[in-house]
Amino acid sequence: MRNLNRRFMFILTVAMLCVFMAACGSDSTSDVEAKTFDAEEIEEIFVTTDGQNIEMRPSDNEKVKVSEKAGKEVPITLEGNVLTVDLEGSSSLINFKTDTLYVEVPRKIFKEINLNTTSGKISGKEITAEELIVTADSGQIDINGFEGKKIAGEIVAGDMNLKKIEGNFNLTNDTGDIDISYKGALEEDSTITTHSGKVVMKFESKPNSLKVEASTGSGKIKNSLFSSEELKVEGGKSILNGILGSGGATLSVQSASGTIYID
């Protein structure tokens, strides 16, 4: 009888665990609770999460929509023209699947969009803002399409991928690759700084005017914009100082150890 009871308790425990895991991993649209706001009332958006991913995507209407799984209270405040979403410290003790906070925005030039996560992925598509700020301790940052004046990006450990962006930028990471696809002409000074990781800076069309100051401690610099005479090795460092046209804005790329590609 004792062995039978133990077997029954074991089966019951396994069954409950399976139900719990299925509930945690559900992707049903019925499990999503959304809150909407009129975009014309909002000029700045601040989003902070702990272990959750952040995904910003275009809206099909004139509303700003914020959603996550139902049953989880999403702290959202709208004060003046500033929308704040703060999920910091709200991660579950047991989380079999990383949650994602979805933020849908219409095509409007916001004054500032600020996305910050402790350990999650930040992704965005077709973002328009005067200033975009993306920060993470660990994870990954993926932005596909940005129209605006400035991007500030920082990640301690992880890759940063920025595609089809414009405006000036200041990007830093400690460990991980930085990959940029830039459209248009660089009009203001911009910087890329990494300790250990590959840097790829690709212009969709060759700039008419540009000044580049690049260096890497234990890596190579490969480029298609400047002649080999402008590339030197000094004190064990690879250094590139190049000027196109009248010079214009300066692109500074610094890496302690990693290959730099400029095309």
Short mmCIF file of C-alpha atoms in Angstrom, two decimals:
data_model
loop_
_atom_site.label_atom_id
_atom_site.label_comp_id
_atom_site.label_asym_id
_atom_site.label_seq_id
_atom_site.Cartn_x
_atom_site.Cartn_y
_atom_site.Cartn_z
CA MET A 1 0.00 0.00 0.00
CA ARG A 2 2.85 2.37 0.85
CA ASN A 3 4.49 1.80 -2.57
CA LEU A 4 1.13 2.38 -4.26
CA ASN A 5 0.71 5.72 -2.48
CA ARG A 6 4.20 6.79 -3.45
CA ARG A 7 3.53 5.87 -7.07
CA PHE A 8 0.26 7.82 -7.01
CA MET A 9 1.95 10.92 -5.56
CA PHE A 10 4.73 10.70 -8.16
CA ILE A 11 2.24 10.51 -11.05
CA LEU A 12 0.20 13.38 -9.60
CA THR A 13 3.32 15.56 -9.22
CA VAL A 14 4.42 14.91 -12.80
CA ALA A 15 0.94 15.67 -14.12
CA MET A 16 0.75 18.97 -12.23
CA LEU A 17 4.21 19.97 -13.47
CA CYS A 18 3.22 19.26 -17.09
CA VAL A 19 0.10 21.39 -16.74
CA PHE A 20 2.13 24.21 -15.20
CA MET A 21 4.76 24.12 -17.95
CA ALA A 22 2.09 24.09 -20.65
CA ALA A 23 0.49 27.15 -19.12
CA CYS A 24 3.83 28.97 -18.93
CA GLY A 25 4.62 28.20 -22.55
CA SER A 26 1.25 29.06 -24.07
CA ASP A 27 1.41 31.38 -27.09
CA SER A 28 -2.32 31.67 -27.60
CA THR A 29 -3.54 35.15 -28.48
CA SER A 30 -6.20 34.73 -25.79
CA ASP A 31 -3.36 34.82 -23.25
CA VAL A 32 -2.42 38.38 -24.21
CA GLU A 33 -3.81 41.38 -22.39
CA ALA A 34 -3.36 44.78 -24.08
CA LYS A 35 -3.62 48.41 -23.05
CA THR A 36 -3.93 51.15 -25.66
CA PHE A 37 -3.28 54.89 -25.66
CA ASP A 38 -3.80 57.67 -28.20
CA ALA A 39 -0.46 58.31 -29.87
CA GLU A 40 -1.15 62.04 -30.21
CA GLU A 41 -1.00 62.31 -26.41
CA ILE A 42 2.47 60.73 -26.19
CA GLU A 43 5.84 62.33 -26.95
CA GLU A 44 8.17 60.07 -24.93
CA ILE A 45 8.14 56.32 -24.23
CA PHE A 46 10.19 54.68 -21.45
CA VAL A 47 10.20 50.87 -21.12
CA THR A 48 12.13 48.98 -18.43
CA THR A 49 12.11 45.20 -17.89
CA ASP A 50 14.05 42.73 -15.81
CA GLY A 51 14.23 39.33 -17.52
CA GLN A 52 11.61 39.99 -20.18
CA ASN A 53 12.27 40.67 -23.85
CA ILE A 54 11.12 43.95 -25.38
CA GLU A 55 9.71 43.97 -28.90
CA MET A 56 8.72 47.27 -30.52
CA ARG A 57 6.85 47.01 -33.79
CA PRO A 58 4.71 49.18 -36.09
CA SER A 59 1.06 49.69 -35.28
CA ASP A 60 -1.71 49.48 -37.88
CA ASN A 61 -3.59 52.41 -36.33
CA GLU A 62 -2.95 55.65 -34.40
CA LYS A 63 -2.73 53.92 -31.03
CA VAL A 64 0.19 52.92 -28.85
CA LYS A 65 -0.48 49.36 -27.69
CA VAL A 66 1.30 47.56 -24.84
CA SER A 67 0.71 43.87 -24.21
CA GLU A 68 2.03 40.87 -22.31
CA LYS A 69 0.54 37.61 -21.09
CA ALA A 70 -2.80 37.87 -19.32
CA GLY A 71 -2.77 37.46 -15.59
CA LYS A 72 0.36 39.55 -15.22
CA GLU A 73 -0.16 43.14 -14.20
CA VAL A 74 1.82 45.48 -16.46
CA PRO A 75 2.64 48.68 -14.55
CA ILE A 76 1.91 51.49 -17.04
CA THR A 77 1.60 55.18 -16.31
CA LEU A 78 0.85 58.12 -18.56
CA GLU A 79 1.87 61.39 -16.97
CA GLY A 80 1.68 64.42 -19.19
CA ASN A 81 3.01 63.24 -22.54
CA VAL A 82 5.33 60.56 -21.07
CA LEU A 83 4.32 56.88 -21.22
CA THR A 84 6.23 54.66 -18.76
CA VAL A 85 6.20 50.86 -18.63
CA ASP A 86 8.15 49.46 -15.67
CA LEU A 87 8.51 45.69 -15.29
CA GLU A 88 11.74 45.85 -13.32
CA GLY A 89 11.77 43.28 -10.54
CA SER A 90 8.63 41.53 -11.81
CA SER A 91 10.24 38.34 -13.18
CA SER A 92 8.80 35.11 -11.80
CA LEU A 93 10.86 32.94 -9.49
CA ILE A 94 10.32 30.04 -11.91
CA ASN A 95 10.12 30.99 -15.58
CA PHE A 96 10.40 28.19 -18.11
CA LYS A 97 9.93 30.56 -21.03
CA THR A 98 11.10 34.17 -21.25
CA ASP A 99 8.14 36.52 -21.58
CA THR A 100 8.04 39.26 -24.19
CA LEU A 101 6.60 42.72 -23.70
CA TYR A 102 5.14 44.00 -26.97
CA VAL A 103 4.96 47.71 -27.71
CA GLU A 104 3.22 48.76 -30.92
CA VAL A 105 3.64 52.34 -32.11
CA PRO A 106 2.32 54.23 -35.16
CA ARG A 107 4.54 56.07 -37.59
CA LYS A 108 5.05 59.22 -35.58
CA ILE A 109 8.23 61.10 -34.70
CA PHE A 110 8.41 60.72 -30.93
CA LYS A 111 10.74 62.96 -28.97
CA GLU A 112 12.41 60.03 -27.21
CA ILE A 113 12.04 56.25 -27.04
CA ASN A 114 13.99 54.57 -24.24
CA LEU A 115 14.17 50.74 -24.03
CA ASN A 116 16.07 49.12 -21.16
CA THR A 117 16.34 45.51 -19.99
CA THR A 118 18.51 43.73 -17.46
CA SER A 119 18.75 40.34 -19.18
CA GLY A 120 16.58 40.10 -22.25
CA LYS A 121 16.47 40.80 -25.95
CA ILE A 122 15.50 44.20 -27.35
CA SER A 123 14.14 44.23 -30.88
CA GLY A 124 12.54 47.00 -32.88
CA LYS A 125 11.26 47.55 -36.40
CA GLU A 126 10.66 50.79 -38.31
CA ILE A 127 11.14 53.07 -35.31
CA THR A 128 10.80 56.83 -35.74
CA ALA A 129 11.99 59.18 -32.99
CA GLU A 130 14.27 62.12 -32.48
CA GLU A 131 16.29 60.00 -30.06
CA LEU A 132 16.38 56.24 -29.49
CA ILE A 133 18.10 54.85 -26.38
CA VAL A 134 18.60 51.08 -26.00
CA THR A 135 20.47 49.55 -23.06
CA ALA A 136 20.94 46.01 -21.73
CA ASP A 137 23.24 44.24 -19.29
CA SER A 138 23.15 40.98 -21.23
CA GLY A 139 21.19 39.68 -24.19
CA GLN A 140 20.92 41.14 -27.67
CA ILE A 141 19.82 44.36 -29.37
CA ASP A 142 18.28 44.15 -32.86
CA ILE A 143 16.92 47.26 -34.58
CA ASN A 144 15.68 46.98 -38.15
CA GLY A 145 14.89 50.46 -39.44
CA PHE A 146 15.32 53.77 -37.61
CA GLU A 147 14.53 57.30 -38.73
CA GLY A 148 15.63 60.07 -36.42
CA LYS A 149 18.49 62.20 -35.16
CA LYS A 150 20.33 60.03 -32.63
CA ILE A 151 20.82 56.49 -31.34
CA ALA A 152 22.50 55.73 -28.02
CA GLY A 153 23.12 52.01 -27.47
CA GLU A 154 24.90 50.14 -24.71
CA ILE A 155 25.11 46.44 -23.87
CA VAL A 156 27.58 44.87 -21.47
CA ALA A 157 27.60 41.32 -22.86
CA GLY A 158 25.84 40.66 -26.14
CA ASP A 159 25.56 41.53 -29.80
CA MET A 160 24.16 44.75 -31.24
CA ASN A 161 22.65 44.70 -34.75
CA LEU A 162 21.37 47.96 -36.23
CA LYS A 163 20.03 47.77 -39.79
CA LYS A 164 18.87 50.59 -42.08
CA ILE A 165 19.50 53.34 -39.55
CA GLU A 166 20.16 57.07 -39.89
CA GLY A 167 21.27 59.92 -37.61
CA ASN A 168 24.35 60.06 -35.43
CA PHE A 169 25.07 57.31 -32.91
CA ASN A 170 27.07 56.44 -29.79
CA LEU A 171 27.37 52.66 -29.33
CA THR A 172 29.32 50.74 -26.69
CA ASN A 173 29.66 47.17 -25.47
CA ASP A 174 32.13 45.13 -23.46
CA THR A 175 31.80 41.72 -25.10
CA GLY A 176 30.00 41.00 -28.34
CA ASP A 177 29.77 42.06 -31.98
CA ILE A 178 28.43 45.35 -33.32
CA ASP A 179 26.95 45.21 -36.83
CA ILE A 180 25.60 48.37 -38.50
CA SER A 181 23.95 49.02 -41.84
CA TYR A 182 23.73 52.78 -42.40
CA LYS A 183 21.57 54.66 -44.89
CA GLY A 184 22.15 58.21 -46.06
CA ALA A 185 25.04 60.48 -45.11
CA LEU A 186 26.59 60.73 -41.66
CA GLU A 187 26.07 64.39 -40.71
CA GLU A 188 27.33 64.42 -37.11
CA ASP A 189 30.21 62.77 -35.25
CA SER A 190 29.49 59.18 -34.19
CA THR A 191 31.34 56.58 -32.10
CA ILE A 192 31.57 52.81 -31.73
CA THR A 193 33.51 51.42 -28.76
CA THR A 194 33.95 47.74 -27.89
CA HIS A 195 36.39 45.81 -25.72
CA SER A 196 36.27 42.42 -27.40
CA GLY A 197 34.16 41.86 -30.45
CA LYS A 198 33.90 42.32 -34.18
CA VAL A 199 32.70 45.64 -35.60
CA VAL A 200 31.03 45.87 -39.01
CA MET A 201 30.18 49.35 -40.32
CA LYS A 202 28.53 49.19 -43.74
CA PHE A 203 27.25 52.21 -45.66
CA GLU A 204 24.41 51.45 -48.07
CA SER A 205 25.93 54.05 -50.43
CA LYS A 206 29.51 55.37 -50.37
CA PRO A 207 29.74 58.66 -48.44
CA ASN A 208 30.88 61.77 -50.32
CA SER A 209 32.39 63.31 -47.19
CA LEU A 210 33.55 61.41 -44.12
CA LYS A 211 36.44 61.25 -41.69
CA VAL A 212 37.26 57.89 -40.08
CA GLU A 213 39.44 57.29 -37.02
CA ALA A 214 39.64 53.57 -36.26
CA SER A 215 41.94 51.43 -34.15
CA THR A 216 42.10 47.90 -32.73
CA GLY A 217 44.60 46.47 -30.28
CA SER A 218 44.79 42.83 -31.36
CA GLY A 219 42.80 42.59 -34.56
CA LYS A 220 42.74 43.76 -38.15
CA ILE A 221 41.07 46.64 -39.97
CA LYS A 222 39.55 45.86 -43.32
CA ASN A 223 37.92 48.55 -45.45
CA SER A 224 36.84 49.40 -48.99
CA LEU A 225 36.64 53.18 -48.57
CA PHE A 226 40.30 54.14 -48.16
CA SER A 227 43.63 53.18 -49.66
CA SER A 228 46.12 50.91 -47.95
CA GLU A 229 48.42 53.90 -47.35
CA GLU A 230 45.95 55.24 -44.79
CA LEU A 231 46.18 52.04 -42.75
CA LYS A 232 49.13 51.74 -40.34
CA VAL A 233 50.38 49.52 -37.52
CA GLU A 234 51.82 51.38 -34.53
CA GLY A 235 52.77 49.86 -31.18
CA GLY A 236 51.01 46.64 -32.06
CA LYS A 237 47.77 48.46 -32.93
CA SER A 238 46.11 48.64 -36.32
CA ILE A 239 45.13 52.25 -37.05
CA LEU A 240 43.12 53.77 -39.87
CA ASN A 241 42.89 57.52 -40.41
CA GLY A 242 41.02 58.32 -43.59
CA ILE A 243 39.26 61.27 -45.17
CA LEU A 244 36.70 61.28 -47.96
CA GLY A 245 35.93 64.54 -49.73
CA SER A 246 36.00 67.53 -47.38
CA GLY A 247 35.97 65.30 -44.30
CA GLY A 248 32.63 66.19 -42.79
CA ALA A 249 31.50 64.21 -39.76
CA THR A 250 33.94 61.94 -37.92
CA LEU A 251 33.30 58.24 -37.39
CA SER A 252 35.36 56.89 -34.48
CA VAL A 253 35.67 53.11 -34.09
CA GLN A 254 37.71 51.73 -31.18
CA SER A 255 38.22 48.07 -30.28
CA ALA A 256 40.60 46.55 -27.74
CA SER A 257 40.57 43.18 -29.49
CA GLY A 258 38.52 42.46 -32.56
CA THR A 259 38.44 42.93 -36.32
CA ILE A 260 36.94 46.12 -37.76
CA TYR A 261 35.21 46.14 -41.15
CA ILE A 262 34.34 49.46 -42.80
CA ASP A 263 32.61 49.33 -46.18
#
